[in-house]
Structures are given as structure tokens and as C-alpha cells.
Amino acid sequence: MERSTIVRVHEGLHARPATRFVKLAKGFESDVELVKDGKAVSAKSSVKLMLLAVKENQEVTVRANGADAIEAIEALIGYLENPKAGLEDEDHQPTGDTGPKPEVKPATESAPASPGAATGLRGVAASEGFAIGPAFAHFPPDIAGQGRVLQAEEIAGEIDRFRTAVAAVQVRMDHALAQDSLSAGDRGIVAALRDIAADDSLTGEAESLIRGGNDAISAVITAASTIAADFSAVDDHYLNARADDVHAVGRQICLVLLGQDDVSLENIPQGAILIADDIGAWDLARAPLKRIGGVICGHGGATSHIAIIARSHGIPAVLGLGDQVNALRTAREVALDGNNGHVIIDPDEATRADFAGRVEAAAKERAGLTVFKTVTPKLADGRIIKVAANIGSLEEIEAAQEAGAMGIGLFRTELLFMRHMHLPSEDMQAETYAALAKAFSPYPVIVRTLDIGGDKPIVGIEFPDEENPFLGWRGIRMCLDRPDIFKRQLRALLRAAVHGNIKVMLPMVSDIGEVRQTRVLVDECAAELKAEGVPHAAFDLGVMIETPAAVLIAPALAREVAFFSIGTNDLTQYIMAADRLNPTVAKLNDVTNPAVMSAIEMTAKAGVAAGIMVGMCGEAAGRPDLIATFVRMGLTELSMSPASIQRAKKAIMAMAAEG
Ligand code: PEP
Ligand code: MG
């Protein structure tokens, strides 16, 4: 017996909804399956359900076989269609789906350099803010399988041992969930881990390996790796991040099997910087977070639970340092800059004083700026200057909204391409861009087409070895040579434009032909979508002005596009011929150099003369000392990291007050 329906569960069957669905399904004797796109999985396993990656508004079928099949289908379809109805709130917690929304910048984003940065390390800026404190190295030993082949008569005993260990881990997690001290966000994260520990997928896989003669520890490690690999392969970044959770649960089971306690974070001193290769969300959520001054990890990225926890507790974090983290094992003191991913080992006196000052000043400033969140900055003549956000993932939407962003002035699509093991599908891209458009409607959302080159390779695109990747096959150049990739993105953008105010901008433009060729592709995509009967809408096409060539042809470009957005990060490096990532030429990499300022002015003049919008999305847009100059040049949109928005609004209001 089966029935199909459209899923109305917000954001689909992610962690908590999947668990609720499983709980409902387990209440029936019948075998119950959920079917999507011809693939059927047991509705009684939350891991399998999550891996089916069911999204909101997708069609699924519930199939049941048994005495209470009708009731099962009724209840499960009821949940899918109206998830809020009739649910007791089991854990008194939010969904735990996404946790607090992160504010993440790719590590390549330029920001004013921290002193001493040149001598330090660089990772992913995962949670903003500055910190300095004693180093607390946390490197628990790796757990290795015993690699023992069990005798037939040992197997039953080993399975018992394994089941006892799983039960002990579940009890521990239940106990942690019962603590009042756990915040709502962390509770959701621990609950998601408990669900994995309680799920048949991990335990079933491990048990079958033990039956095959593997010792319990080897079996848990192998089973966790297999399931983690399944999570990593799904076309969904939330599910990709669940791979870490599976490993964390596997580790807890192994520790119980070994009769060992995990190395504790309990004794971390006040204000210490926690340094680790990896920290399980389970460990971090239980740690005395108020005492942790900052977090530095070899592993982790934008959507890992460590990043989410750090952001939600306002703990600056630099993640994804890779093997470089080993250099910190013996550090005594560490300074970190979560705004641009810098880590400084044993800082000198000047750096220490500077960081201490930054930490204090940041706290004071944050408190004083919140009144600007809802302000719409206007000049004395009534003109509105839009202050928008630069973001690179959907998780940052809330941070941008919280800051008071008037739309998105730069959505960097690189992360979408970089964090998967394959190129993102058109559907996935369309969903992502549509979610963005809906979140900020009626404000515009400017999506930048893929801006990637050989310095940041991604799976699925072969980049040639280049002497000078910054002058090479990147951005619009690569996209026009790979219409298969580019058209997929343009089609997704046309589809998303139905849902809000999407604008599209092209990076690294240096020739007018690049705009014209793009228009031909956009028209082709629109014609294809029309023929296929797929809803789509036109979008404004603009260009980033970030090459000297674009500045010099700005008057001609302005006749062909709907807007300019000045990318000062690249424009500065190309005008000054000074690599933006090379600290030895950092002095030249200065946006206030008259050469760069006059390039900005020329661009603004050309845009204003043609009557198109001129904005800026490079880091300079958020500099309070430069904002008045840019506005006087004619810029009407400034887009920046969410953390800079309120400060920028204040600077514009100050201009208005001066008249
Ligand atoms: C720029 O170059 O100014 C810009 C905003 O783009 P990115 O930093 O992503 O190169
Ligand atoms: Mg750029």
C-alpha cells in the first residue's frame, strides 16, 4: 500500500524532522519505506532518511506493508504535509537543522591585515572577532582498530560488548541533553548526534562487520567511515557536514569499548585559545564555552558544527589550517583574527598589545552600533545609500539580516562549487539562489557568477598549471570557455529570478566581448527554459569593475550593462601590480593610493553619466574613513561583510548630519 504527496517540511527531512518522522514510523508494526525518485529507504532509519535528501516541495511516496499499514500511511503523510500539527515537542528544542546562522568569509577575502600576520598562519575565517590568550593544545590520540580477526566463538561476546558500548554512549548523550546548562542551539546539535548513535545504520553496519570477524573497534571505525562517505557524497552542504558527526559518534563508541575517557576540555583556563586538529561537536558543546577565548582547528569549514557553535557563542575561530596546526602544538600564547583567518604564534609585545586593544575596542564598538541596524541611511538631499552584505553561503543570511543588510551586493558562488565533491547541479543552484532572493525580497540580491581560477581548484574543472593564476584562466574567462558549467549557472539564475529581485554580475571582465557573449548565452538559456516550460524571469546583468581594462572601457561597458560593482580587492592588486595575497608587497596593495582612487572615480563618472547604478563590493566599501569619498563620487550601494554594515550606516548618517 502506498500514497504520494508533496513534502511541506521546512527545509526538508534534515536531522530533527527526520528523527520525528522515524519516531512516528517506529510507532507502527508495518514495514514502512519512503520513496524518492525511485529510491526506497526504510522510514525507520533517520540516517537513511537523511541520505535520501528529501527537500521541501519534492514529491515522495510512503509505502507500508503490514497490519497497520493504513494508519501508518495516514500518520506519515499527515506529518509530511503538515509537520507542525499534533507534535509534542519532544526535546523542547529548535530543529537543530542549521543551528545559528554563520557569518563566514572565504579565506581569500582581504581585510586590513593584523599586525604580525605575515609571520603567522592562515586558515578559514570561520567565526569573526579577535582573540589572544594562552594556548590550550587538545590533541587526543587517534583511535586505531585492533585489526584482530575474531574466532567464531568470540563473535557473540563481541556483539554484546559493542551493544553495551552503544547503549552507554546513548545514556551519556541523554544525560547531556537533560542538563539545563546546555543552550538551545547546542541541545539541537547533541540531539542530532544522539540520533546517529541510536540509528540502525551505523550500529547495523558495525554489527555486520563484527559478524564477519572484525573486532568491535575496527568495525565501528569502518562503519563510521562508510556512512560518513555517504553523507559527504550528497548534493547538500548540510548533509555533507553530518559526516563529521558520524565520526564523532563512532569515536565515542570506540572510547567506551576501550574503557577510556576522552581527553577533557574541562580544565581549559579562562580566555585560552583551544587548538586542535579536530574537535567533535559533542566535545565542544559540553566544554566550558564561556572560558574559551578562541578556537583554532586543522579540520573544519564554514558549515561544520564547530564553526556553528563558535559563532553562536561569539568565539572567534580559524578553522581548516590543515597540517599547519601542528606548528601550534607547542605554542605558549596565540593571537587569532577570525575576520581574515590569521593565527599568530607566540606574538611579540607589540602584537599582544595591539590584539588586546582590538578585543576591547571591538566589544565596545559592537555595543554602540546596534542602533544602526534598522536605519536606512539617507544623504541630506534625501538620496538613499544602500548598505548591503557580501556573503558566500545561505548560512550567512541570518547574520546579514541581523546586521541590517539592505540586500546582498555580492553573493560569491565559489563556496557552492568548492565544498562539494562534484559540480553543483542546476537544481541545487536554483534552490540556493531562490532561497537568497526570497530571504531579502524586495531588496536586490546580486549573485556573482563563478569566479574561480587555478589558485583555488575545484573538483570537476581541470585547470592548467599557470605561472600567474591571477592573470590566467579565471572568472568570466573560464566560464565562457566552459559553457556547460556556465549555462547551468545562468539557467539556475533565470529560474531563481522568479522568486525575488535577482541581479547577476560578471567577475574579472576586461573586454566588452565577454559581456556580449554572456548575453548570447543568457538568451540561449532563456529560450531553452521557455521551450521546456520551466518558469523563469529576466535579470539585470552587471559587471564587476576590478581590472584596469574595465576601468578604461567603463563608458562603453556602461552602455551595455545595468550596473557596475567595483571590486576594490582585485582592482587594487591589478592597478598596483601587487599580489593581494603577498605580504611582502602589502604596502603597495593600498586602495587609498591615488592610482586606485582615480580608477574608482573614473568608473563612478562613467556609470553616473550613463545613468546606471554604481556600487562597490570590495573590502574598501566597509571602510568608514573612505565611505564619504565614495558616496561623493556617486556610488549608491556599498556592500560589505555583515560585521561592517552598522558601522558603514553610521558613517553615511554622519555625512548627512554634516550636510
Ligand atoms: C574584489 O575583487 O574586490 C571582490 C569583491 O571580489 P573577490 O574578493 O571575491 O575577488
Ligand atoms: Mg575580485
XYZ file of C-alpha atoms and ligand atoms in Angstrom:
670
model
C 0.000 0.000 0.000
C 1.373 3.430 -0.834
C 0.489 7.094 -1.166
C 2.363 10.020 -2.672
C 2.490 13.609 -1.528
C 4.443 16.844 -1.728
C 6.709 17.437 1.272
C 5.871 20.579 3.233
C 8.511 20.162 5.915
C 10.516 23.388 6.004
C 13.982 22.724 4.529
C 13.130 19.043 4.031
C 13.841 15.930 6.069
C 17.001 17.115 7.755
C 18.172 15.970 11.170
C 15.282 16.714 13.564
C 12.414 16.304 11.089
C 13.986 13.016 10.001
C 14.096 11.863 13.617
C 10.490 12.857 14.187
C 9.434 11.039 11.050
C 11.330 7.936 12.208
C 9.765 8.135 15.652
C 6.318 8.214 14.076
C 7.199 5.328 11.718
C 8.537 3.214 14.562
C 5.176 3.506 16.276
C 3.744 1.158 13.650
C 4.338 -2.528 13.218
C 4.277 -2.358 9.443
C 7.418 -2.141 7.374
C 7.449 1.429 6.145
C 9.511 2.893 3.342
C 9.909 6.362 1.925
C 10.464 6.533 -1.823
C 12.002 9.445 -3.746
C 12.959 9.354 -7.424
C 12.560 5.563 -7.455
C 14.869 5.073 -4.459
C 13.264 3.456 -1.399
C 14.686 3.521 2.144
C 13.399 2.338 5.489
C 11.381 5.061 7.165
C 12.639 3.699 10.474
C 16.245 4.869 9.979
C 16.969 8.575 10.338
C 20.418 8.228 8.746
C 18.934 6.546 5.661
C 16.172 9.131 5.532
C 18.656 11.990 5.722
C 20.734 10.415 2.967
C 17.644 10.343 0.738
C 17.991 14.162 0.901
C 14.274 14.910 0.698
C 13.686 18.617 0.194
C 10.679 20.826 0.814
C 8.219 20.755 -2.138
C 9.534 17.477 -3.537
C 7.217 14.587 -4.285
C 7.691 11.415 -2.236
C 5.786 8.192 -1.708
C 5.164 6.498 1.619
C 4.910 2.721 1.240
C 3.733 0.483 4.078
C 3.244 -3.212 4.403
C 1.633 -4.789 7.464
C -1.398 -4.902 9.704
C -1.424 -1.179 10.462
C -0.324 0.000 7.009
C -3.313 2.321 6.538
C -2.762 4.074 9.859
C 0.980 4.327 9.209
C 0.470 5.944 5.820
C -2.151 8.286 7.222
C 0.127 9.456 10.036
C 3.302 9.779 7.979
C 1.655 11.539 5.053
C -0.019 13.803 7.612
C 3.400 14.710 9.039
C 4.927 15.382 5.625
C 2.028 17.608 4.632
C 1.628 19.401 7.934
C 4.687 18.816 10.100
C 3.621 21.171 12.883
C 0.265 19.501 13.562
C -0.095 17.184 16.531
C 3.564 17.102 17.504
C 4.618 17.068 21.077
C 7.907 18.938 21.278
C 9.979 16.006 22.490
C 13.194 17.705 23.319
C 11.955 21.249 23.861
C 14.380 22.410 21.283
C 14.562 24.060 17.938
C 15.019 21.876 14.896
C 18.758 21.743 15.256
C 18.789 21.725 11.496
C 21.008 24.597 10.858
C 21.799 25.991 14.238
C 22.577 29.631 14.482
C 23.376 31.109 11.114
C 27.014 31.648 10.497
C 28.863 34.595 9.108
C 31.685 33.155 7.093
C 34.075 34.698 4.688
C 36.231 32.759 2.316
C 39.822 32.904 3.494
C 40.720 34.872 0.408
C 38.733 37.911 1.444
C 41.034 40.795 2.113
C 40.683 42.745 5.294
C 43.018 45.132 6.991
C 45.921 42.908 7.937
C 46.561 42.106 11.572
C 49.975 43.135 12.777
C 52.326 40.199 12.680
C 50.075 38.424 10.167
C 52.988 37.984 7.816
C 54.749 35.753 10.329
C 51.698 33.676 11.180
C 49.445 31.053 9.679
C 46.317 31.422 7.613
C 43.153 29.336 7.654
C 39.421 29.723 7.065
C 37.894 32.712 8.836
C 35.067 30.767 10.474
C 33.878 32.983 13.318
C 34.664 36.665 13.426
C 36.488 38.605 16.111
C 39.934 38.936 17.642
C 41.351 36.876 20.490
C 44.613 36.484 22.286
C 45.328 34.103 25.128
C 47.257 31.127 26.450
C 47.396 28.194 24.047
C 45.472 25.075 25.098
C 46.555 22.252 22.790
C 43.999 19.461 22.580
C 45.324 16.548 20.543
C 43.677 13.363 21.788
C 45.392 10.248 20.419
C 43.913 8.655 17.304
C 41.949 5.511 17.854
C 43.087 2.663 15.620
C 41.265 -0.612 15.023
C 42.835 -3.662 16.618
C 42.797 -5.416 13.256
C 42.050 -8.678 15.078
C 40.233 -11.497 13.280
C 37.675 -12.942 15.672
C 37.207 -16.650 16.192
C 33.651 -17.816 15.557
C 33.044 -18.380 19.259
C 34.128 -14.807 20.111
C 31.622 -13.105 17.854
C 28.532 -13.203 20.084
C 30.509 -11.772 23.002
C 31.963 -9.008 20.832
C 28.481 -8.048 19.627
C 27.329 -7.838 23.252
C 30.309 -5.675 24.129
C 29.539 -3.434 21.173
C 25.837 -3.122 22.074
C 26.702 -2.274 25.669
C 29.076 0.443 24.440
C 26.416 1.922 22.131
C 23.900 1.917 24.974
C 26.421 3.663 27.253
C 27.012 6.380 24.663
C 23.275 6.893 24.252
C 22.834 7.197 28.011
C 25.655 9.751 28.149
C 24.083 11.784 25.392
C 20.635 11.592 27.005
C 22.219 12.714 30.238
C 23.876 15.661 28.465
C 20.524 16.603 26.909
C 18.910 16.648 30.329
C 21.346 19.295 31.601
C 19.803 22.731 31.950
C 23.142 24.337 31.185
C 23.036 23.296 27.519
C 21.932 26.144 25.238
C 19.063 25.538 22.804
C 21.391 25.545 19.793
C 23.862 23.123 21.370
C 20.992 20.925 22.527
C 19.912 20.541 18.907
C 23.443 19.548 17.931
C 23.827 16.989 20.711
C 20.355 15.624 19.873
C 21.428 15.153 16.251
C 24.469 13.174 17.453
C 22.315 11.056 19.746
C 20.044 10.254 16.803
C 23.014 8.971 14.833
C 24.134 6.869 17.818
C 20.631 5.444 18.119
C 20.233 4.731 14.420
C 20.385 1.254 12.954
C 22.518 2.398 10.025
C 25.718 2.874 11.994
C 25.100 0.151 14.544
C 23.742 -2.291 11.936
C 26.741 -1.771 9.665
C 29.148 -2.231 12.572
C 27.372 -5.369 13.782
C 27.512 -6.963 10.375
C 31.260 -6.263 10.250
C 31.682 -7.906 13.669
C 29.706 -10.896 12.416
C 32.199 -11.028 9.556
C 35.010 -11.446 12.103
C 36.144 -7.837 12.709
C 36.862 -6.686 16.241
C 34.333 -4.122 17.504
C 36.665 -1.105 17.308
C 37.737 -1.823 13.729
C 34.086 -2.438 12.851
C 32.954 0.911 14.310
C 35.750 2.814 12.543
C 34.952 1.176 9.190
C 31.188 1.584 9.573
C 31.538 5.255 10.539
C 33.816 5.891 7.540
C 31.370 4.221 5.143
C 28.378 6.207 6.382
C 30.383 9.426 6.592
C 31.404 8.935 2.961
C 27.712 8.589 2.007
C 26.948 11.895 3.736
C 29.897 13.566 2.010
C 28.670 12.485 -1.409
C 25.164 14.012 -1.182
C 24.498 17.204 -3.116
C 23.589 19.120 0.039
C 26.059 21.013 2.177
C 24.132 20.495 5.404
C 24.262 16.745 4.934
C 27.939 16.919 3.923
C 28.715 18.376 7.325
C 26.975 15.434 9.050
C 29.937 13.239 8.062
C 31.877 14.792 10.981
C 29.014 13.890 13.319
C 29.137 10.248 12.308
C 32.881 10.148 13.027
C 32.291 11.844 16.391
C 29.709 9.242 17.407
C 31.996 6.421 16.220
C 34.791 7.833 18.365
C 32.591 7.919 21.462
C 31.615 4.270 20.960
C 35.285 3.287 20.499
C 36.316 5.105 23.676
C 33.742 3.197 25.704
C 34.953 -0.050 24.117
C 38.498 0.859 25.143
C 37.365 1.855 28.634
C 38.920 5.280 28.104
C 37.664 8.767 28.778
C 38.140 11.308 26.063
C 40.779 13.930 26.771
C 38.802 16.506 28.683
C 38.336 20.145 27.849
C 37.112 20.745 31.365
C 40.371 22.207 32.586
C 40.785 24.796 29.887
C 41.953 28.036 31.537
C 39.961 31.260 31.305
C 40.432 33.016 27.962
C 42.551 30.228 26.476
C 42.749 29.558 22.762
C 41.692 25.993 22.076
C 43.933 24.376 19.464
C 43.104 21.008 17.960
C 43.332 19.046 14.798
C 39.608 18.434 15.099
C 37.105 18.893 17.898
C 33.934 16.862 17.901
C 30.818 18.978 18.184
C 29.930 16.668 21.056
C 33.097 17.674 22.930
C 32.841 21.349 22.166
C 29.156 21.658 23.061
C 29.931 20.187 26.511
C 33.077 22.250 27.055
C 33.089 25.308 29.336
C 32.482 27.634 26.383
C 32.483 30.802 28.487
C 36.134 30.172 29.291
C 37.229 29.609 25.670
C 38.752 32.721 24.122
C 39.156 31.354 20.601
C 39.237 28.166 18.563
C 41.827 27.044 16.003
C 41.489 23.751 14.130
C 43.234 21.823 11.403
C 39.889 20.472 10.197
C 36.542 22.143 9.754
C 34.982 24.654 7.454
C 32.092 27.009 7.084
C 29.288 24.594 7.899
C 30.946 22.297 10.403
C 29.361 22.149 13.798
C 32.471 23.593 15.399
C 32.023 26.739 13.329
C 28.329 26.947 14.151
C 28.943 26.559 17.878
C 31.801 29.076 17.837
C 29.701 31.664 16.029
C 26.679 31.162 18.204
C 28.774 31.744 21.319
C 30.690 34.651 19.801
C 34.005 32.774 19.976
C 36.443 33.852 17.247
C 37.595 30.834 15.229
C 40.033 29.991 12.468
C 39.483 26.534 11.010
C 40.813 24.439 8.164
C 44.503 25.102 8.876
C 45.396 21.581 7.770
C 48.808 20.316 8.872
C 49.873 23.846 9.767
C 48.019 23.340 13.042
C 50.884 21.127 14.212
C 53.065 24.218 14.445
C 50.788 25.295 17.298
C 51.214 22.183 19.432
C 53.993 23.763 21.457
C 52.812 27.377 21.354
C 52.541 29.168 24.688
C 50.372 32.035 23.551
C 48.319 32.562 20.421
C 46.590 35.503 18.790
C 43.902 34.919 16.204
C 41.945 37.088 13.854
C 38.659 35.399 12.971
C 37.865 38.121 10.423
C 40.517 37.056 7.972
C 41.816 33.746 9.250
C 45.179 34.819 10.666
C 46.856 32.998 13.528
C 49.982 34.337 15.219
C 52.099 32.037 17.371
C 53.745 33.463 20.491
C 53.122 37.069 19.426
C 55.639 39.764 20.251
C 54.936 42.558 22.710
C 53.601 44.974 20.084
C 51.236 42.383 18.602
C 50.000 41.404 22.055
C 49.225 44.976 22.947
C 47.557 45.504 19.598
C 45.329 42.437 19.920
C 44.367 43.244 23.482
C 43.365 46.703 22.282
C 41.375 45.274 19.362
C 39.484 42.858 21.588
C 38.461 45.630 23.952
C 37.642 48.133 21.247
C 35.593 45.593 19.294
C 33.413 44.818 22.309
C 32.748 48.497 22.999
C 32.070 49.324 19.388
C 29.680 46.388 18.882
C 27.552 47.532 21.749
C 27.305 51.092 20.454
C 26.425 50.280 16.850
C 23.319 48.125 17.213
C 21.018 51.157 16.949
C 22.003 51.425 13.274
C 20.579 48.022 12.351
C 17.206 49.387 11.251
C 18.467 52.709 9.937
C 18.012 53.463 6.208
C 20.954 55.754 5.515
C 19.993 58.895 3.619
C 22.018 61.863 2.476
C 20.964 65.441 3.231
C 19.252 65.615 -0.203
C 17.176 62.524 0.621
C 19.106 60.094 -1.577
C 19.282 56.625 -0.037
C 22.643 54.875 0.052
C 22.131 51.147 0.154
C 24.300 49.199 2.564
C 24.250 45.562 1.521
C 26.062 42.401 2.561
C 28.750 40.244 0.963
C 28.078 36.608 1.708
C 29.105 33.236 0.304
C 26.562 30.774 1.672
C 22.949 30.546 2.772
C 24.055 30.037 6.348
C 25.124 33.671 6.419
C 21.666 35.040 5.568
C 20.686 35.465 9.187
C 23.930 37.236 10.088
C 23.333 39.651 7.197
C 19.717 40.242 8.216
C 20.695 40.616 11.857
C 23.210 43.278 10.865
C 20.527 45.182 8.925
C 21.692 44.433 5.360
C 19.629 46.119 2.638
C 20.018 43.188 0.289
C 23.077 41.343 -0.955
C 25.616 43.273 -3.004
C 27.842 40.255 -3.605
C 26.955 36.616 -3.318
C 30.170 34.747 -4.005
C 29.168 31.463 -5.636
C 32.610 29.861 -5.252
C 31.839 28.177 -1.918
C 28.891 26.426 -3.511
C 31.277 24.933 -6.051
C 34.165 24.313 -3.672
C 32.511 22.464 -0.866
C 31.135 19.587 -2.854
C 32.774 16.559 -4.280
C 31.185 17.338 -7.642
C 29.902 20.354 -9.527
C 26.595 21.587 -8.077
C 23.559 20.678 -10.156
C 21.323 23.267 -11.805
C 18.531 22.357 -9.357
C 20.722 22.813 -6.338
C 21.960 26.157 -7.604
C 18.436 27.305 -8.492
C 17.258 26.424 -4.969
C 20.183 28.238 -3.387
C 19.725 31.431 -5.404
C 15.944 31.334 -4.921
C 16.345 30.975 -1.145
C 18.582 34.006 -1.188
C 16.181 36.059 -3.304
C 13.252 35.173 -1.051
C 15.179 36.000 2.113
C 15.918 39.575 1.019
C 12.983 40.405 -1.247
C 12.167 43.163 -2.200
C 15.820 44.192 -1.803
C 18.041 43.033 -4.650
C 20.420 40.138 -4.367
C 23.451 40.404 -6.644
C 24.802 36.984 -7.489
C 28.271 36.889 -8.959
C 28.855 34.162 -11.495
C 31.596 31.684 -10.718
C 34.879 33.470 -10.048
C 37.426 30.760 -9.765
C 40.867 30.070 -11.145
C 43.823 27.768 -10.833
C 44.734 29.108 -7.394
C 41.508 27.635 -5.969
C 40.889 24.482 -7.998
C 37.566 22.708 -7.693
C 36.513 19.160 -8.390
C 35.104 18.824 -11.900
C 37.133 21.564 -13.637
C 40.625 20.857 -14.962
C 42.760 23.948 -14.529
C 46.025 24.168 -16.415
C 49.228 24.807 -14.459
C 49.784 28.522 -14.799
C 52.748 30.735 -13.987
C 50.402 33.544 -12.930
C 46.982 32.201 -11.994
C 45.774 35.708 -11.061
C 46.410 36.728 -14.669
C 45.167 33.477 -16.064
C 42.164 31.360 -16.847
C 39.743 32.534 -14.189
C 36.337 34.122 -13.623
C 34.417 35.029 -16.755
C 37.281 33.769 -18.973
C 36.966 30.226 -17.682
C 33.151 30.362 -17.691
C 32.933 31.418 -21.330
C 35.254 28.547 -22.275
C 33.117 26.089 -20.313
C 29.533 26.828 -21.414
C 28.440 23.505 -19.904
C 29.262 24.879 -16.439
C 28.332 28.487 -17.149
C 24.959 27.748 -18.736
C 23.992 25.566 -15.793
C 24.581 28.542 -13.518
C 22.805 31.013 -15.819
C 19.788 28.711 -16.149
C 19.648 28.363 -12.364
C 19.773 32.156 -12.006
C 16.980 32.669 -14.558
C 14.858 30.151 -12.639
C 15.602 31.771 -9.292
C 14.731 35.235 -10.636
C 11.055 34.204 -10.459
C 11.318 34.272 -6.653
C 12.718 37.729 -5.983
C 14.954 40.506 -7.120
C 17.959 38.655 -8.577
C 20.685 40.578 -10.359
C 23.709 38.918 -11.883
C 27.227 40.245 -12.192
C 30.256 39.024 -14.066
C 33.692 38.919 -12.437
C 37.066 39.763 -13.975
C 35.618 41.452 -17.057
C 38.330 43.003 -19.234
C 36.702 43.099 -22.653
C 33.275 44.149 -23.832
C 33.026 40.947 -25.875
C 32.781 39.000 -22.599
C 29.539 40.792 -21.747
C 28.140 40.272 -25.230
C 28.999 36.578 -25.279
C 27.367 36.190 -21.877
C 24.200 37.860 -23.143
C 24.048 35.382 -26.021
C 24.306 32.509 -23.525
C 21.666 34.074 -21.243
C 19.289 34.390 -24.211
C 20.008 30.800 -25.209
C 19.288 29.608 -21.662
C 16.043 31.600 -21.510
C 14.920 30.135 -24.840
C 15.707 26.611 -23.644
C 13.805 27.103 -20.400
C 10.849 28.511 -22.328
C 10.824 25.520 -24.661
C 10.986 23.192 -21.660
C 8.113 25.026 -19.962
C 10.278 25.868 -16.930
C 9.292 29.089 -15.111
C 11.998 31.727 -15.323
C 12.405 35.505 -15.366
C 14.867 38.011 -16.769
C 17.517 39.540 -14.540
C 19.627 42.695 -14.675
C 23.155 41.957 -15.855
C 26.024 43.960 -14.427
C 29.792 43.728 -14.247
C 32.415 43.943 -11.586
C 34.955 46.623 -12.264
C 38.127 45.035 -10.996
C 40.582 45.104 -13.894
C 42.328 48.222 -15.227
C 40.931 47.345 -18.661
C 37.370 47.528 -17.343
C 38.052 50.969 -15.861
C 39.454 52.216 -19.154
C 36.455 50.990 -21.148
C 33.913 51.865 -18.432
C 31.980 54.372 -20.624
C 31.450 51.691 -23.290
C 30.673 48.998 -20.726
C 28.130 51.292 -19.058
C 26.106 51.344 -22.265
C 25.844 47.554 -22.237
C 25.099 46.700 -18.614
C 22.597 47.582 -15.885
C 25.127 48.296 -13.130
C 28.749 48.402 -12.033
C 30.117 46.994 -8.824
C 33.685 47.999 -8.053
C 35.790 45.131 -6.736
C 38.497 47.032 -4.925
C 40.292 43.896 -3.725
C 41.285 42.872 -7.221
C 41.237 46.347 -8.706
C 43.903 47.404 -6.206
C 46.137 44.432 -6.928
C 45.848 44.857 -10.700
C 46.218 48.649 -10.737
C 49.206 48.481 -8.369
C 50.586 45.237 -9.858
C 50.860 43.955 -6.284
C 49.604 40.462 -5.423
C 46.819 40.795 -2.862
C 47.989 37.673 -1.038
C 51.670 38.520 -0.897
C 52.520 40.179 2.432
C 55.846 41.494 1.139
C 54.049 43.874 -1.204
C 51.206 44.633 1.209
C 52.263 48.263 1.416
C 51.581 48.737 -2.280
C 48.298 46.937 -2.019
C 46.595 50.057 -0.786
C 43.215 51.166 -2.034
C 43.916 54.748 -0.964
C 46.810 55.020 -3.393
C 45.893 57.880 -5.784
C 46.160 55.489 -8.731
C 43.428 53.260 -7.327
C 41.262 56.132 -6.132
C 41.338 57.716 -9.544
C 40.385 54.383 -11.156
C 37.385 54.289 -8.809
C 36.481 57.855 -9.682
C 36.723 57.200 -13.434
C 34.426 54.225 -13.040
C 31.909 56.172 -10.990
C 31.895 59.023 -13.516
C 31.257 56.667 -16.424
C 28.449 54.903 -14.591
C 26.761 58.088 -13.383
C 26.989 59.635 -16.879
C 25.260 56.577 -18.348
C 22.605 56.622 -15.614
C 23.384 53.170 -14.242
C 23.820 52.157 -10.605
C 27.398 52.182 -9.373
C 28.188 50.174 -6.264
C 31.224 48.750 -4.566
C 31.669 45.277 -3.119
C 35.387 45.170 -2.389
C 36.505 45.416 1.240
C 37.071 49.169 0.915
C 33.278 49.638 0.767
C 33.136 48.985 4.508
C 35.857 51.453 5.478
C 34.295 54.329 7.426
C 37.244 56.567 6.523
C 36.555 56.201 2.793
C 32.775 55.947 2.620
C 32.124 59.687 2.294
C 34.591 59.920 -0.615
C 32.929 57.046 -2.454
C 29.456 58.451 -1.913
C 30.574 61.858 -3.209
C 31.931 60.138 -6.310
C 28.372 58.927 -6.987
C 28.287 55.411 -5.542
C 24.828 54.476 -4.265
C 25.423 50.958 -2.984
C 28.143 49.752 -0.648
C 28.350 46.048 0.021
C 30.485 44.501 2.752
C 30.869 41.790 5.360
C 27.834 41.786 7.652
C 30.073 42.751 10.561
C 30.846 46.119 8.894
C 27.268 47.110 7.991
C 26.211 49.045 11.068
C 29.485 50.949 11.144
C 29.009 51.911 7.483
C 25.443 53.093 8.081
C 26.753 55.257 10.901
C 29.363 56.797 8.592
C 26.722 57.661 5.981
C 24.422 59.163 8.584
C 27.333 61.284 9.799
C 27.711 62.633 6.247
C 24.044 63.523 6.182
C 24.365 65.337 9.500
C 27.272 67.361 8.121
C 25.036 68.333 5.198
C 37.029 42.196 -5.255
O 37.910 41.776 -6.004
O 37.035 43.329 -4.758
C 35.894 41.341 -4.882
C 34.874 41.803 -4.193
O 35.945 40.061 -5.255
P 36.834 38.922 -4.549
O 37.371 39.492 -3.285
O 35.915 37.781 -4.316
O 37.871 38.664 -5.597
Mg 37.609 40.044 -7.246
